[in-house]
CSV table of C-alpha atoms in Angstrom, one decimal:
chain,number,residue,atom,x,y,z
B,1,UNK,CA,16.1,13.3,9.5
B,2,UNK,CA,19.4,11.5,9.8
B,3,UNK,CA,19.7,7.9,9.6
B,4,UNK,CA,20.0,7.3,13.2
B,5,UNK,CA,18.6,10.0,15.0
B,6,UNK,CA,17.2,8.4,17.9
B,7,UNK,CA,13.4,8.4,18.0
B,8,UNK,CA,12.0,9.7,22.3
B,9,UNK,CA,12.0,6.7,25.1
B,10,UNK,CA,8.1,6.8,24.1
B,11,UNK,CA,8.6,5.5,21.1
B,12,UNK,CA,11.4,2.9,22.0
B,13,UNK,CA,9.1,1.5,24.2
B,14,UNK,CA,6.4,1.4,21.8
B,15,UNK,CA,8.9,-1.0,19.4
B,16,UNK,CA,9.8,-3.4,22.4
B,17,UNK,CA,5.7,-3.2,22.8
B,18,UNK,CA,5.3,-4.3,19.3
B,19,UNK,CA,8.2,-7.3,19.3
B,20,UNK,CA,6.6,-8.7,22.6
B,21,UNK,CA,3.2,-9.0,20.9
B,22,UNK,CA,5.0,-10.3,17.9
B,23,UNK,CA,6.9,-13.2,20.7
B,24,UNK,CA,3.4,-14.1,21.8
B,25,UNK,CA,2.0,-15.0,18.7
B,26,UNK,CA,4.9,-17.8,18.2
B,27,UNK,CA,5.2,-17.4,14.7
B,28,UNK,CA,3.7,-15.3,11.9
B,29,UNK,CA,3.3,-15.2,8.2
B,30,UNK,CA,3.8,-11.6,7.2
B,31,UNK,CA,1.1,-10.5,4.1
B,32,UNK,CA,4.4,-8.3,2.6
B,33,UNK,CA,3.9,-5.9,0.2
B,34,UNK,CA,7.7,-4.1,0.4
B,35,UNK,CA,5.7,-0.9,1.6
B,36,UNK,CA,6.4,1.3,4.4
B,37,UNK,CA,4.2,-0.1,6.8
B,38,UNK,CA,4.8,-4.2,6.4
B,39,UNK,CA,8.5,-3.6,5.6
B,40,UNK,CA,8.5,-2.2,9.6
B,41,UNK,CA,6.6,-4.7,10.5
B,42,UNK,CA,8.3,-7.7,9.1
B,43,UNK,CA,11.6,-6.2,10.4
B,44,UNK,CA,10.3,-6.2,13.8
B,45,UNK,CA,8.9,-9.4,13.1
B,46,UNK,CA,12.1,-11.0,12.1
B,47,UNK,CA,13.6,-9.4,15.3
B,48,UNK,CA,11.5,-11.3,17.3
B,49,UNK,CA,11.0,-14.7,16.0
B,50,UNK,CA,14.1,-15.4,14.3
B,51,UNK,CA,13.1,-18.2,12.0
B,52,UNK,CA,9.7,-18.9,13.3
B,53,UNK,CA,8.6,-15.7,10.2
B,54,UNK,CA,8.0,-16.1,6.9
B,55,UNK,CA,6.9,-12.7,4.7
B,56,UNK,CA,3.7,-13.7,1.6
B,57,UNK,CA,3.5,-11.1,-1.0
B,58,UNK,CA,0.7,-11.1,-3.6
B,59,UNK,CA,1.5,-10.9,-7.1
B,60,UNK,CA,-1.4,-9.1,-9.7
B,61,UNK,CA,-1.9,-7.0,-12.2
B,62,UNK,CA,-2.8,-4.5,-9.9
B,63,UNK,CA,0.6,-4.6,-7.9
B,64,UNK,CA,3.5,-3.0,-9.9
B,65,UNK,CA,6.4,-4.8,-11.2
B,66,UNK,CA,8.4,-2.4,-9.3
B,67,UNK,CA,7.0,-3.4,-5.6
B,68,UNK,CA,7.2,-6.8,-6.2
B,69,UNK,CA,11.0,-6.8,-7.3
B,70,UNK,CA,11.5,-4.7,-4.0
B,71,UNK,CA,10.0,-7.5,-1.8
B,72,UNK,CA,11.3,-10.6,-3.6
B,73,UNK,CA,15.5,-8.5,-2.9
B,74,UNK,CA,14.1,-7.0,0.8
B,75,UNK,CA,13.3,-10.8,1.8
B,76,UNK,CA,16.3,-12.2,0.4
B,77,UNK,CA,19.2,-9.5,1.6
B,78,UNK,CA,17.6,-10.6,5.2
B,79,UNK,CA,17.3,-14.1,4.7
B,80,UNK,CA,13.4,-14.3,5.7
B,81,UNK,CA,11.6,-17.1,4.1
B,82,UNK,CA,9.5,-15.6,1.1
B,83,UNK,CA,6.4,-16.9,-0.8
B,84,UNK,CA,4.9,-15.2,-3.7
B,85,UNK,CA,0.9,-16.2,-4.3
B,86,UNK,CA,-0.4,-15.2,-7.5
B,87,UNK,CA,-3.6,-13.3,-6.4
B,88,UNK,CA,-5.9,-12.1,-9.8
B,89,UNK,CA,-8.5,-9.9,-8.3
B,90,UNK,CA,-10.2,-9.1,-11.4
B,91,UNK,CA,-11.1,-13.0,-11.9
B,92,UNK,CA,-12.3,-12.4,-8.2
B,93,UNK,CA,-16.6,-12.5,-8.8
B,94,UNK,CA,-17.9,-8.8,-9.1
B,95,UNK,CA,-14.2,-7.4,-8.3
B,96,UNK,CA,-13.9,-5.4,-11.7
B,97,UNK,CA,-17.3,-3.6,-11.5
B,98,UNK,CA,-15.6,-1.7,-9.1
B,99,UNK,CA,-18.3,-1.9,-6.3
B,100,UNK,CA,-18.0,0.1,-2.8
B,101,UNK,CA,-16.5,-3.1,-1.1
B,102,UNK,CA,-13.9,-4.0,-3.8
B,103,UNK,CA,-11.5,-3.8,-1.2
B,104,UNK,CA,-13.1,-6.6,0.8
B,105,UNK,CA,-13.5,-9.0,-2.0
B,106,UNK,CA,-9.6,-8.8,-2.7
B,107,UNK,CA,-8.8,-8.7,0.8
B,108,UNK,CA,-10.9,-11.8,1.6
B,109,UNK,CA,-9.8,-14.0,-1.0
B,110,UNK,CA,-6.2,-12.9,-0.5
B,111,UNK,CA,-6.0,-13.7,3.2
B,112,UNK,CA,-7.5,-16.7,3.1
B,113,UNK,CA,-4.6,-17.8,0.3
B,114,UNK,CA,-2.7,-16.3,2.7
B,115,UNK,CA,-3.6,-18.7,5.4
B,116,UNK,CA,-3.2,-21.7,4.0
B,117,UNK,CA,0.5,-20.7,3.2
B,118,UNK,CA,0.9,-20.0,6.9
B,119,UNK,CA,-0.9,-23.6,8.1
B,120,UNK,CA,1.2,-25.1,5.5
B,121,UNK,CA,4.4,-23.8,6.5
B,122,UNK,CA,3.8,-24.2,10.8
B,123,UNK,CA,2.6,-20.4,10.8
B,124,UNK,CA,0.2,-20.0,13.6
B,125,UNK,CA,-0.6,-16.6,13.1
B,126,UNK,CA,-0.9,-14.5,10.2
B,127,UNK,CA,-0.5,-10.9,10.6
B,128,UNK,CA,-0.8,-7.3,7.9
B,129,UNK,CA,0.4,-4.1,7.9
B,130,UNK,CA,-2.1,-1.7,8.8
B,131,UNK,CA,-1.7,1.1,11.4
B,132,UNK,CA,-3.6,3.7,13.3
B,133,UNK,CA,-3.8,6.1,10.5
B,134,UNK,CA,-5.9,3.4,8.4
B,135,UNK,CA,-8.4,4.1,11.0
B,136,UNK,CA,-9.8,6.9,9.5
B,137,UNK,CA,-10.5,6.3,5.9
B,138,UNK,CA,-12.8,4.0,3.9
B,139,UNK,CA,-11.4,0.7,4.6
B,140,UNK,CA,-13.8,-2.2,3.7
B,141,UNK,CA,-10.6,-4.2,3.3
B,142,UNK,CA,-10.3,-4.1,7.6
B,143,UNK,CA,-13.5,-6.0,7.7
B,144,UNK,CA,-12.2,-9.4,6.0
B,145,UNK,CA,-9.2,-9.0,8.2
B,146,UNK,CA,-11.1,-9.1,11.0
B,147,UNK,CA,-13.4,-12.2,10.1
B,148,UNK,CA,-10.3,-14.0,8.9
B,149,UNK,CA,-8.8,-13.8,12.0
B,150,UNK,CA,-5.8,-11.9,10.7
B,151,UNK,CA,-4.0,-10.1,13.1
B,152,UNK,CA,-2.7,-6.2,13.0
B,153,UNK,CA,0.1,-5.6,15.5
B,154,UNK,CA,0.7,-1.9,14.4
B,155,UNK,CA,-2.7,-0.7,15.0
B,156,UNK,CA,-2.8,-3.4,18.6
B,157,UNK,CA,0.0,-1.4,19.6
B,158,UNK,CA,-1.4,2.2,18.4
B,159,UNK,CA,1.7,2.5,15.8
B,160,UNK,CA,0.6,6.1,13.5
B,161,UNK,CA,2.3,6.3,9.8
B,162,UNK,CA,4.6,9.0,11.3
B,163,UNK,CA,5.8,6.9,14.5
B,164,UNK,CA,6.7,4.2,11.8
B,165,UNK,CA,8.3,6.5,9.3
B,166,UNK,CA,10.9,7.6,12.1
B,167,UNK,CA,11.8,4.3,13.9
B,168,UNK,CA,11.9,2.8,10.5
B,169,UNK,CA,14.6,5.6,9.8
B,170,UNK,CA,16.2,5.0,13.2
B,171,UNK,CA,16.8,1.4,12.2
B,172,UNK,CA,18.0,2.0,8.8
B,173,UNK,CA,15.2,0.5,6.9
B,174,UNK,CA,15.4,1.5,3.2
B,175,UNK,CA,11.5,2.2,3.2
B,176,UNK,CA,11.7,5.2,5.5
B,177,UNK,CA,10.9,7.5,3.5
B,178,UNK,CA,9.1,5.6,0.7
B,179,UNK,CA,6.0,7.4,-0.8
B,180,UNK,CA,2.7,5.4,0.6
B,181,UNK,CA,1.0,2.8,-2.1
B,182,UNK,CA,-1.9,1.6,-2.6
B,183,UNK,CA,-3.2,-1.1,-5.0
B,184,UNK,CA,-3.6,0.2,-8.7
B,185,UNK,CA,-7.5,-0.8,-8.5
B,186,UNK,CA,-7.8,2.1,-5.7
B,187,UNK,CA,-7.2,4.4,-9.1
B,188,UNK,CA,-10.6,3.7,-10.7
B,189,UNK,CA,-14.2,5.6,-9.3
B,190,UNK,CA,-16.7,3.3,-7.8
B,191,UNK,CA,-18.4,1.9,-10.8
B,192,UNK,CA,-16.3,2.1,-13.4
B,193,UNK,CA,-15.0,-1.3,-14.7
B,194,UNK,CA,-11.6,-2.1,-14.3
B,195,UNK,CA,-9.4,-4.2,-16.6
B,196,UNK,CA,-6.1,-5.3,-16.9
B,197,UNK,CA,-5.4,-2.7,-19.7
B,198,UNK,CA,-6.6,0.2,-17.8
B,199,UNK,CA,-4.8,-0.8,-14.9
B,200,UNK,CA,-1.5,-0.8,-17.3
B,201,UNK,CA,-2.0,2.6,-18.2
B,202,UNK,CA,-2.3,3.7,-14.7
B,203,UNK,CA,1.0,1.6,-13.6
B,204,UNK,CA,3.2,3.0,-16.6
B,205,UNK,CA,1.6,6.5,-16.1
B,206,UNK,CA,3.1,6.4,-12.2
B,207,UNK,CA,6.1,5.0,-13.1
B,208,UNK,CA,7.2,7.9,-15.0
B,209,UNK,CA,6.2,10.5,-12.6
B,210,UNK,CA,8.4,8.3,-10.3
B,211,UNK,CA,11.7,8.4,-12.5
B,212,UNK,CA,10.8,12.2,-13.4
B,213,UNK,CA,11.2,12.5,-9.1
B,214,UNK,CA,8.1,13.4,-7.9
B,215,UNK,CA,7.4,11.0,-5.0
B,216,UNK,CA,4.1,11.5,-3.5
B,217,UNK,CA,1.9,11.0,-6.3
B,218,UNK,CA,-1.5,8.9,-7.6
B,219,UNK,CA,-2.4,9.0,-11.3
B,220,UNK,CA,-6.6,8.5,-11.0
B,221,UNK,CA,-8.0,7.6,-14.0
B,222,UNK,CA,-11.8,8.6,-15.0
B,223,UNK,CA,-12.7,6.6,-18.0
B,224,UNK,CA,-10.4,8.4,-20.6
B,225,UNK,CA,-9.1,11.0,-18.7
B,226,UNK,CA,-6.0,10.7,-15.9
B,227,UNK,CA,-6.0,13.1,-13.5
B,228,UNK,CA,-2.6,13.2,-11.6
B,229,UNK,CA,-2.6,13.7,-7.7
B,230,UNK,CA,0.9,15.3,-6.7
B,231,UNK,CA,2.2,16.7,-3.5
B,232,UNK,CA,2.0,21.3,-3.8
B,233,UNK,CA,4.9,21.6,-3.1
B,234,UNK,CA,6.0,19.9,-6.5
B,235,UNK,CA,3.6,21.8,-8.5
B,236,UNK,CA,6.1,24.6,-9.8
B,237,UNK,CA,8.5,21.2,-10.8
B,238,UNK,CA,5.3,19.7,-13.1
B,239,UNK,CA,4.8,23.2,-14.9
B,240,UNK,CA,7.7,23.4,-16.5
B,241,UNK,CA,7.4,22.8,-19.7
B,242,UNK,CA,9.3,20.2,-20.8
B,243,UNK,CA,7.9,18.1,-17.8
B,244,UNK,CA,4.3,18.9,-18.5
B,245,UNK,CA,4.8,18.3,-22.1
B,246,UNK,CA,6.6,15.0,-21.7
B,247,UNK,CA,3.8,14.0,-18.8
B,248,UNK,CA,1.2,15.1,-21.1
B,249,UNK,CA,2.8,13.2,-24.5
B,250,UNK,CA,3.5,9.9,-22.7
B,251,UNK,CA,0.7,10.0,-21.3
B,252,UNK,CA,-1.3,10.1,-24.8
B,253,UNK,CA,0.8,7.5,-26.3
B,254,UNK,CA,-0.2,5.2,-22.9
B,255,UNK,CA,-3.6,5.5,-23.7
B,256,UNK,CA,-5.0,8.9,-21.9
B,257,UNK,CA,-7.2,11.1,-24.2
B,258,UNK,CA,-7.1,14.1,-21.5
B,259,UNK,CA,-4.4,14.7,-18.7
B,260,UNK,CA,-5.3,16.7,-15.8
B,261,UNK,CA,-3.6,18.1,-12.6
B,262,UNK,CA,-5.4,18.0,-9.7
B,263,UNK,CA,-5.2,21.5,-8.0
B,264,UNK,CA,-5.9,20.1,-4.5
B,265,UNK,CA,-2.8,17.5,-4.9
B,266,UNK,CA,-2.0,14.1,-3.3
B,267,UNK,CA,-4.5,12.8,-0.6
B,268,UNK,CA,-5.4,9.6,0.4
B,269,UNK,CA,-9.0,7.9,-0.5
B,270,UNK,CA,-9.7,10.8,-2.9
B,271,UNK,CA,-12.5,8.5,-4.4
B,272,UNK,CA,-13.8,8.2,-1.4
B,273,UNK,CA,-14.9,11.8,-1.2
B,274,UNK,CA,-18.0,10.3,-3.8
B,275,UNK,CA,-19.1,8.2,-0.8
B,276,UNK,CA,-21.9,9.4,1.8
B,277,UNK,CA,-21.0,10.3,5.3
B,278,UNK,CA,-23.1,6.4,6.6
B,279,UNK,CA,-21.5,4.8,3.9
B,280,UNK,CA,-17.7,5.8,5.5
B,281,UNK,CA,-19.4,5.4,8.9
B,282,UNK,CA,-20.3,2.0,8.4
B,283,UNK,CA,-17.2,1.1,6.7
B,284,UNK,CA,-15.4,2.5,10.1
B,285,UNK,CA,-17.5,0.1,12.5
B,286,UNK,CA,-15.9,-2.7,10.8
């Protein structure tokens, strides 16, 4: 895909859409995490308020160093106004058992950190990221949105992952083509505690997949074993030996005592496949 190919009529009209809904609301706070999905919508954001935006980005041990230097340079190479709020989930009551609605805990007490930044700044609206795609999947996180009042223009206006992918390309965002993240906590099974030193592992372990140049990938860790989700198509890459053996070794010396390659590869929510089929129904009514 070129840089500006020019997405269908469809689609343009979608964006205007999504920047008129953007004009009603007066003026946002953006809950930024430099991914694919809030980078679009912040840009679209920016187009339509001018000043009246402001992007909020939570910093945690369970949000790489990496994506928070890409949000704090994003913000300020477009001049938005840019507040980081320290956010520790794992002080968060119950958060590191790892229960079934971990993601609602974190999401709860973010947003409403969120919204005090937006009251205090003249933000009457704050607004996150998620699309129609997110839909789908075990998201207990969508039900604290919803109570808080948060809003979701990209799922309002029916945006999918792909239709954002490809106007992002079109307007020469950087994060076109950037692999999809998820917090590091969504690494750990249901149950199984999570602390700040097994969260490390997992963060360093993606990071050198990441500079080997494999792009879709999770590292899921199962007490002392990792087990590394990558896209098949880059399985021949990971078998070669001095790859696997430099995965493997680094991998050791971060703390793993097995590594493991997942033969069905990268999928989203793969811990979710653990969950019953009313369990993901009732997380979807919410």
């Amino acid at each position: 895909m070129s840089t500006k190919e020019k997405p269908n009529e469809m689609l343009l009209d979608k964006y205007e859409k999504l920047k008129g809904y953007l004009r009603s609301l007066e003026s946002v706070a953006v809950a930024f995490s430099s991914g694919v999905d809030s980078t679009f919508l912040l840009y679209a954001a920016k187009e339509a308020l001018g000043d009246k935006v402001m992007a909020v980005t939570a910093s945690s041990c369970s949000f790489p160093k990496r994506e928070l230097n890409e949000a704090l340079e994003y913000c300020k190479s477009q001049g938005i106004k840019h507040e980081v709020v320290e956010s520790e989930e794992l002080k968060i009551e119950g958060f590191s058992h790892n229960p079934k609605n971990r993601c609602y805990l974190c999401k709860h007490e973010l947003f409403e950190k969120i919204r005090k930044i937006a009251d205090d700044n003249g933000m009457k609206e704050v607004v996150e990221g998620s699309n129609l795609d997110d839909n789908g999947d075990y998201r207990p996180g969508l039900q604290a949105v919803a109570e808080l009042g948060v809003k979701s223009p990209l799922r309002e206006i029916g945006f999918s992952k792909e239709q954002i992918r490809i106007l992002s390309n079109y307007l020469g965002l950087p994060t076109w083509d950037k692999q999809s993240f998820a917090c590091l906590s969504s690494r750990f099974p249901y149950g199984e505690e999570i602390t700040e030193e097994k969260l490390a592992m997992v963060d360093k372990s993606e990071q050198l997949l990441l500079d080997l140049g494999f792009h879709q990938l999770r590292v899921r860790i199962h007490g002392n074993m990792a087990r590394i989700e990558l896209d098949p198509a880059e399985f021949d890459k990971f078998m070669q030996e001095d790859v696997r053996t430099k995965v493997y070794d680094k991998l050791k010396e971060f703390g793993f005592t097995y590594v493991t390659l997942d033969l069905k590869g990268y999928r989203t929510g793969s811990m979710n496949e653990t969950l019953s089929a009313d369990e993901l129904k009732s997380a979807t009514r919410n």
